[in-house]
Every structure is written in structure tokens, then in C-alpha cells.
XYZ file of C-alpha atoms in Angstrom:
431
model
C -4.320 91.932 169.274
C -6.880 94.552 167.591
C -7.063 96.955 170.685
C -2.712 97.246 170.463
C -3.707 97.057 166.222
C -5.966 100.183 166.625
C -3.612 102.254 169.375
C -1.092 102.173 166.661
C -3.100 103.271 164.479
C -4.411 106.086 166.374
C -1.181 106.766 167.546
C 0.147 107.314 163.893
C -2.857 108.921 163.251
C -2.159 111.953 166.299
C 1.206 111.814 164.535
C -0.240 113.042 161.174
C -2.358 115.143 162.903
C 0.470 117.136 164.780
C 1.996 117.550 161.643
C -0.241 118.665 159.709
C -1.317 120.916 162.005
C 1.763 122.744 163.350
C 2.208 122.556 159.452
C -0.872 124.525 159.025
C -0.397 127.049 161.660
C 2.981 128.229 160.363
C 1.233 128.183 156.441
C -0.782 130.961 158.228
C 1.159 133.184 160.115
C 3.806 132.518 157.347
C 3.428 135.798 155.279
C 3.684 138.509 158.182
C 6.557 138.997 157.286
C 7.024 142.240 155.598
C 9.532 140.427 152.331
C 8.592 144.043 150.038
C 12.513 145.281 150.216
C 13.367 148.255 148.498
C 16.467 147.013 146.900
C 18.071 150.456 145.538
C 20.416 148.508 143.797
C 19.742 144.944 142.335
C 22.800 142.512 142.812
C 24.336 141.048 139.420
C 22.350 137.053 138.220
C 23.487 134.970 135.571
C 20.636 132.370 135.504
C 22.454 128.489 134.033
C 20.541 126.582 131.575
C 22.114 122.798 131.502
C 20.526 121.076 128.608
C 20.195 117.855 127.064
C 17.894 117.445 124.311
C 15.331 119.847 125.270
C 14.703 120.922 121.738
C 10.990 121.045 122.279
C 11.242 122.595 125.759
C 14.723 125.009 126.122
C 12.574 127.784 124.128
C 9.859 128.481 126.105
C 12.284 128.545 128.954
C 14.276 131.396 127.035
C 11.191 132.519 125.726
C 10.856 133.401 129.673
C 14.168 134.263 131.229
C 14.998 137.244 128.640
C 11.644 139.138 129.621
C 12.107 138.218 134.255
C 11.475 141.335 135.006
C 14.610 142.515 136.704
C 17.297 144.588 135.617
C 19.123 143.456 132.048
C 22.382 145.338 133.161
C 22.722 142.739 135.835
C 20.478 138.919 134.444
C 23.390 136.707 131.918
C 21.907 134.017 130.991
C 24.257 131.066 130.608
C 22.649 128.097 128.637
C 25.138 125.203 127.998
C 24.081 122.029 125.741
C 25.234 119.085 127.254
C 26.276 117.441 124.530
C 22.419 117.119 122.908
C 21.928 114.667 119.847
C 19.059 116.853 118.360
C 18.585 120.644 117.990
C 18.720 122.377 121.485
C 22.129 124.012 120.668
C 20.539 125.678 117.601
C 17.393 127.254 118.663
C 19.169 128.453 122.034
C 22.081 129.719 119.933
C 19.201 132.823 117.927
C 18.713 133.587 121.494
C 22.365 135.836 120.961
C 20.961 138.100 120.065
C 20.280 139.355 123.150
C 23.494 140.769 125.174
C 22.223 138.916 128.450
C 22.302 135.447 125.803
C 25.730 133.260 125.982
C 25.701 129.738 124.979
C 27.500 127.105 125.108
C 28.070 123.839 123.991
C 29.963 120.819 125.245
C 30.966 117.495 126.107
C 28.077 115.510 126.783
C 28.725 114.387 130.401
C 25.850 114.976 132.720
C 23.300 118.007 134.396
C 26.346 118.946 137.342
C 29.119 119.116 134.548
C 26.828 121.417 132.375
C 26.461 123.206 135.749
C 30.001 123.795 137.048
C 30.442 124.762 133.203
C 28.599 128.417 133.138
C 29.634 128.884 136.799
C 32.710 129.234 135.949
C 32.031 131.237 132.789
C 30.221 133.581 135.291
C 31.089 135.801 137.160
C 28.225 137.171 139.145
C 26.879 138.025 142.655
C 24.015 135.457 142.493
C 24.020 131.884 140.888
C 20.941 130.427 139.608
C 20.452 126.822 138.020
C 17.676 126.060 135.770
C 16.408 122.875 134.741
C 16.239 123.624 130.249
C 12.279 122.042 131.315
C 11.164 124.486 133.530
C 9.693 127.638 133.574
C 10.136 130.509 136.103
C 7.666 133.760 136.731
C 8.192 136.726 135.454
C 8.916 138.506 139.044
C 9.760 135.064 140.051
C 13.790 136.420 141.072
C 12.852 139.426 142.601
C 10.814 137.920 144.999
C 13.593 135.887 146.000
C 17.122 137.670 146.019
C 14.163 140.298 148.309
C 14.589 136.682 150.576
C 18.742 137.096 150.573
C 18.020 141.171 151.945
C 15.760 140.065 154.389
C 16.669 137.209 156.053
C 20.547 137.053 155.318
C 20.697 133.108 153.747
C 22.719 131.584 151.812
C 20.120 129.991 149.161
C 16.756 130.632 148.060
C 14.572 128.155 146.409
C 11.851 127.587 144.719
C 8.492 126.156 145.808
C 8.231 123.491 142.943
C 4.712 122.950 140.722
C 4.197 120.761 137.719
C 2.925 122.499 134.160
C 0.166 119.696 132.695
C -2.224 118.013 134.246
C -3.211 116.393 130.924
C -3.498 112.781 132.366
C -3.449 110.634 135.870
C 0.248 110.478 136.448
C 0.497 114.170 135.690
C -2.641 114.558 138.475
C -0.834 112.498 140.690
C 2.279 114.240 140.386
C 0.876 117.758 141.368
C -0.315 116.228 144.300
C 3.592 114.791 145.531
C 4.379 118.101 144.665
C 2.313 119.947 146.910
C 2.843 117.760 149.449
C 6.644 118.426 149.216
C 5.951 122.175 149.364
C 4.346 121.942 152.318
C 6.814 119.699 153.858
C 9.223 122.041 152.064
C 7.770 124.783 154.659
C 7.817 122.162 157.803
C 11.731 121.956 157.548
C 12.535 125.740 156.468
C 11.021 126.115 159.788
C 12.875 124.265 161.196
C 16.168 125.786 159.251
C 16.706 121.575 157.841
C 16.048 122.329 154.285
C 17.957 119.675 152.596
C 17.473 120.294 148.579
C 18.072 122.988 146.001
C 16.242 121.942 143.392
C 17.135 121.821 139.731
C 14.461 124.169 138.609
C 15.146 128.449 139.768
C 17.067 127.716 142.873
C 19.274 130.312 143.743
C 22.688 130.999 145.503
C 25.547 132.752 146.722
C 27.449 132.865 144.579
C 30.538 133.043 147.244
C 28.166 129.069 148.037
C 30.695 127.041 145.293
C 33.875 129.752 146.505
C 34.075 127.597 149.431
C 32.407 124.483 149.585
C 33.163 123.657 145.846
C 30.128 123.684 142.642
C 28.835 120.618 142.545
C 29.635 116.505 143.207
C 29.717 115.552 138.888
C 28.974 111.981 140.411
C 25.844 111.697 142.693
C 22.102 111.176 141.010
C 20.814 113.589 143.031
C 23.092 116.629 142.763
C 20.928 119.084 143.601
C 20.213 116.826 147.272
C 24.062 117.282 147.247
C 24.537 120.243 146.958
C 22.274 121.296 150.166
C 23.478 118.481 152.550
C 26.973 119.922 151.908
C 25.832 123.803 152.021
C 23.869 122.527 155.789
C 27.342 120.523 156.767
C 29.140 124.085 156.551
C 27.080 126.274 157.885
C 24.663 128.471 155.064
C 20.870 129.367 155.380
C 18.606 127.887 152.828
C 15.988 130.361 152.852
C 12.264 128.682 151.233
C 10.263 131.418 148.912
C 6.897 129.388 148.852
C 5.266 132.719 146.377
C 7.798 131.600 143.373
C 6.433 128.913 141.763
C 8.213 127.785 139.055
C 6.699 124.896 136.866
C 8.763 121.923 134.502
C 7.354 119.781 132.919
C 6.409 116.409 134.692
C 7.006 112.275 132.966
C 3.612 111.357 131.006
C 3.893 108.037 131.642
C 4.289 106.126 134.756
C 8.161 103.788 133.348
C 9.515 107.373 133.085
C 8.268 108.656 136.222
C 9.688 105.194 137.865
C 12.637 106.736 136.351
C 12.572 109.692 138.011
C 11.839 107.820 141.676
C 14.173 105.634 141.624
C 16.671 108.041 140.550
C 15.450 110.659 143.311
C 15.539 108.129 146.000
C 18.734 106.430 145.135
C 20.602 109.377 145.446
C 18.178 110.042 149.148
C 19.597 106.360 149.836
C 23.429 107.828 149.506
C 23.227 111.529 150.081
C 21.530 110.353 153.585
C 24.138 107.623 154.566
C 27.033 110.649 153.465
C 25.130 112.858 155.263
C 23.553 110.986 158.365
C 26.378 112.662 161.245
C 25.385 116.370 159.938
C 25.590 118.840 163.315
C 22.291 120.182 162.067
C 20.171 117.791 164.899
C 16.322 119.511 163.290
C 18.068 118.071 159.611
C 19.319 115.097 160.963
C 16.883 114.017 162.922
C 13.916 115.062 162.106
C 14.354 116.776 158.464
C 14.561 113.779 156.951
C 11.388 112.135 158.753
C 9.097 114.636 157.892
C 9.955 113.560 153.970
C 8.849 110.269 154.693
C 6.066 111.059 157.017
C 4.447 113.142 154.926
C 5.339 110.916 151.373
C 4.204 107.555 153.585
C 1.636 108.307 156.335
C -0.771 109.503 154.871
C -1.237 107.325 151.864
C -0.961 104.633 155.060
C -3.310 106.004 156.895
C -5.653 106.574 154.419
C -6.341 103.336 153.863
C -6.254 102.014 157.129
C -9.437 104.438 157.208
C -10.453 103.380 153.984
C -10.539 100.191 155.018
C -12.348 100.272 157.957
C -15.096 101.763 156.369
C -14.885 98.837 153.800
C -14.779 96.130 156.013
C -18.109 97.882 158.585
C -19.824 99.079 155.432
C -19.233 94.816 155.385
C -20.143 94.101 157.186
C -23.854 95.626 158.011
C -24.316 94.572 153.870
C -23.727 90.997 156.059
C -26.272 92.160 159.218
C -28.381 93.584 156.961
C -28.397 90.486 154.627
C -29.726 87.967 157.227
C -33.210 90.400 158.249
C -33.841 90.441 154.802
C -32.957 94.449 153.917
C -36.037 95.328 156.713
C -34.367 98.424 157.907
C -36.702 98.870 160.431
C -36.479 95.769 161.878
C -33.091 96.839 162.953
C -35.585 100.039 164.534
C -37.869 97.723 165.967
C -35.834 95.923 168.306
C -32.734 97.693 169.025
C -32.368 96.014 172.450
C -31.531 92.786 170.324
C -28.497 94.352 168.215
C -26.181 94.990 170.850
C -24.071 92.506 169.986
C -24.520 92.298 166.276
C -22.661 93.829 163.367
C -24.032 97.000 163.989
C -23.138 97.147 167.468
C -19.387 97.190 165.587
C -20.594 100.396 163.425
C -20.455 102.534 167.600
C -17.755 101.041 169.387
C -15.528 103.105 171.487
C -12.227 102.411 168.732
C -14.584 103.387 165.953
C -15.837 106.185 167.045
C -12.127 107.766 167.604
C -11.399 107.142 164.548
C -14.691 108.650 163.086
C -13.042 111.864 164.905
C -9.425 111.674 163.486
C -10.769 111.087 160.191
C -13.189 113.832 159.744
C -9.769 116.462 161.888
C -8.023 115.158 158.976
C -10.585 115.567 155.746
C -10.969 119.275 157.833
C -7.071 119.355 158.237
C -6.795 118.668 154.000
C -8.870 120.881 152.858
C -7.590 123.568 154.775
C -3.951 123.196 153.804
C -5.312 123.033 149.665
C -7.757 125.782 150.030
C -4.534 127.653 151.696
C -1.993 126.405 148.859
C -4.718 128.000 146.506
C -5.014 130.934 147.880
C -1.149 130.834 146.219
C -1.138 128.664 143.335
C -4.768 129.689 141.172
C -3.559 127.370 137.919
C -6.432 125.562 138.939
C -9.546 125.076 141.148
C -9.672 123.968 144.046
C -12.236 121.315 142.465
C -9.179 120.326 140.371
C -7.135 120.085 143.746
C -9.624 117.962 145.304
C -10.223 115.871 141.940
C -6.594 115.148 142.148
C -6.147 114.696 145.992
C -8.464 111.767 145.652
C -6.323 110.636 142.466
C -3.189 110.523 144.607
C -4.676 109.056 147.903
C -5.329 106.307 146.074
C -2.417 106.053 144.236
C 0.131 106.843 146.352
C 0.629 103.854 148.276
C 1.753 102.341 145.604
C 2.649 103.736 143.746
C 5.880 104.846 146.436
C 6.274 100.787 147.156
C 6.872 100.105 144.276
C 9.859 103.078 143.931
C 11.168 102.139 147.091
C 11.103 97.889 145.723
C 12.984 99.223 142.614
C 15.407 101.642 144.458
C 16.245 98.800 146.905
C 16.599 96.432 144.594
C 18.710 99.053 142.552
C 21.032 99.886 145.407
C 21.473 95.895 146.378
C 21.843 94.208 142.268
C 21.768 96.543 139.910
C 25.498 96.789 137.405
C 25.082 100.205 135.508
C 22.437 102.627 135.253
C 21.903 105.647 132.807
C 21.233 109.247 133.736
C 22.179 111.637 130.628
C 25.114 111.979 130.436
C 25.665 110.086 134.099
C 26.269 106.919 134.353
C 26.061 104.962 138.042
C 27.270 102.034 139.381
C 27.258 101.811 142.453
C 25.111 98.923 143.859
C 26.840 96.828 147.729
C 26.982 94.417 144.682
C 29.547 96.977 142.106
C 31.304 97.269 145.423
C 31.522 94.013 146.251
C 33.352 91.993 143.170
C 35.566 96.134 143.038
C 37.225 95.612 145.602
């Protein structure tokens, strides 16, 4: 049984190493293409900002948008207040003094409804969706528009990162977003991206003309629209150098609520598009996301448990010889069949080597990521990673359990103006 378990452990680590090294190779070659496409006449762009009770964030977001490095005669900013009960609308309305800003107000009916309202009131060639709590870089839009010309794609998505790391929950999320961005580079290389995240994804207007607007009943509309686009043959490209900062949940309860929605949305959209023709997306794309979320923490805990178990045995052995270290060396032949020998067994030596490779691999990845995003020091990245590795297995397990509970037994959930009641028990009751 021990040999079988050891074999399974090694297989898991091998798979993770293959995926990681493949992605690292792609990372270090990603910027070889010349993206400095000379655009003489930039296209018209409408940035849709759906907002619900965002009085704390909307001013900062709009300040960034009006200062984007993009021709102002080609830029429109459309704020759609989705029935906020705070001061969001009044704050946003003040920005109509800039001719590029237009603010609308509608009854609360959910984020997707607000986005669709904005799209219907736009005549631009490109549509950008930006969450009201997210902040783009000054040159983010230009960088992403260039991708459309260089790669001939239909949707371009950015890197997303948290803008605050004030507590352990937010530090955990920082590395979690690094992992998400890491997986997107792998998925991008296989044309298998399946999320167009709310913070600053850019669409050709013709995408909506051909496949329709956002699904107003879907709790993860950014995933659903991307999968629908993939199913209809539209191409999605990832722009890692365009980093958009978003406001992260600051408590575990808020994080649990957010991730439960993400996981429920993943389950429903995976089921809805499980027969998608893109075999890389169907067979590998979904798997990579799951792998990076679970294999990394599982491998970490297996390795950590093995080391701690061996250390425990070693101290037991030391206690048997009254902690006389010299006795070990003086009577080494006697120790061949004792606890100390386990530290040098073949299986463990292999595990040590894989651990070392994983560590080197992980440090190389953090080093590369630090070149793209210098908002945190490399030392901070290592510290956040340690927090992430210790928490991710427990957090992800809780997110999964809660999500499946809601999927099986949940009666009614609300996010903004959207109401979800698609649990199995509800479907049985409503037959």
C-alpha cells in the first residue's frame, strides 16, 4: 500500500511539474513578438462601468478612466448605476462635466443587466467592461487595443490583481490571483481561455451583435460570455502586461460569498458548455484551472507531512539514544534498520528531488511575475506564497463544500440584483 501511495504521489508531482515547466517556458518566450503595432487611427471605445453601491470606489475609478492615455475623441465612458441606495449616482453624475462621460440610472436588476444597458447605449467599435471597484493602468487600453491588430482576435482580457494586502485574507488573494494569471498564460497558448473578467475585458462590438448580450440570469456572466464566444468561434487573447487592480474582500465571510458564486458559476457553465467543440478547452482548459487550484496545495501538504513525519521519527530515535548525536556516527552500521535510515530511502530521495525542483520552479515563476508587476517586493511575494500554500487547501475545500451544498440544497441566493435559485432541490420542487 505504501508503494502504491508513493507512486501516486510521484505521478501527481510529475504532472504538476510538466504543467509548470511548460508554462514557464511559455512565460519566458511570451514577449518575443513585437506588439508595438503602429496604430495611426485608434478605434472608438466605450467603457461600460456597472455600479451598485460603489460610493467608496467610483470616484477613484472615474479619475483613472478620464486620465487614460487614449484619444479622447475616440473614448466614451458610460456609467450605469444599477439602483444604488447610496451616493454612487450623485458622485458619478459630477463627472458628466467631462464630455466623454455619460451617467445613467436604472432599477436594480443585476450587473449583467447594467452592462447590457450600457452596450445598448453605445455606438463604439469596441466595448470595455470595467467593475466599479477596479482601476486600470494609464496605458492599459492602448496595450490591449494593439492586441486586436497584432493577433486578429475578438476579445482581449487583462491580468487582474488585488490592490490591497492589508490582512492575511488579502495576502492570500494576491497569490491566488497570481495563480489565476499563471493559468491564463497556459490556457492562452492553447486558445482555451474561458473567462473574460469584469475588470477591463475588451470586446469587439460585433461579438455582441452575433452572439447576443450578457446572460442576465447567470451568476458568473464573465465566464458564460467567454464560453459562448468560444463556442461560436471567436478568439480570446490574454494581455499579461495590462494589469488591472481590483478591490479584494477583506474578511473570510466576504471571500466565501464571492468564491461560492464563482464555484457555482463554474459548475453551471461547465455543465452548459461541456460539449464545446474546442477540445483543448473541453479536455485540458478546465483541468488546468482545477489542477492549479488543488494539485499545488495537495502536493505541498503531502511533502510537508512527509518531512514533518520523518522529523518526528528522527526525534523519537534521538530520544532512544538520549540525544547523543555522536552515537549515530559511531554506530552507523547499527542504524541501517532504524528510523534514521528512512530519511535516505529511495522514495524519499526522489521526493526530496521533486521538492527541490518544485521550489526552484516556483521561485522562477515568482521572479518572472515580479518583472511584470513590481507593486510588491519579491520578499513580499515569497511571504504571501507561504500564507497561500498553508491556507489554500483548507479554503478551497470550504469553498467547494459550500458551493456543492448550495447546488444541492440551496433555496435562494442573491448577489446584487441577481437572484439564484437553480439548486437541484429547487428544480425537483418546481417540476
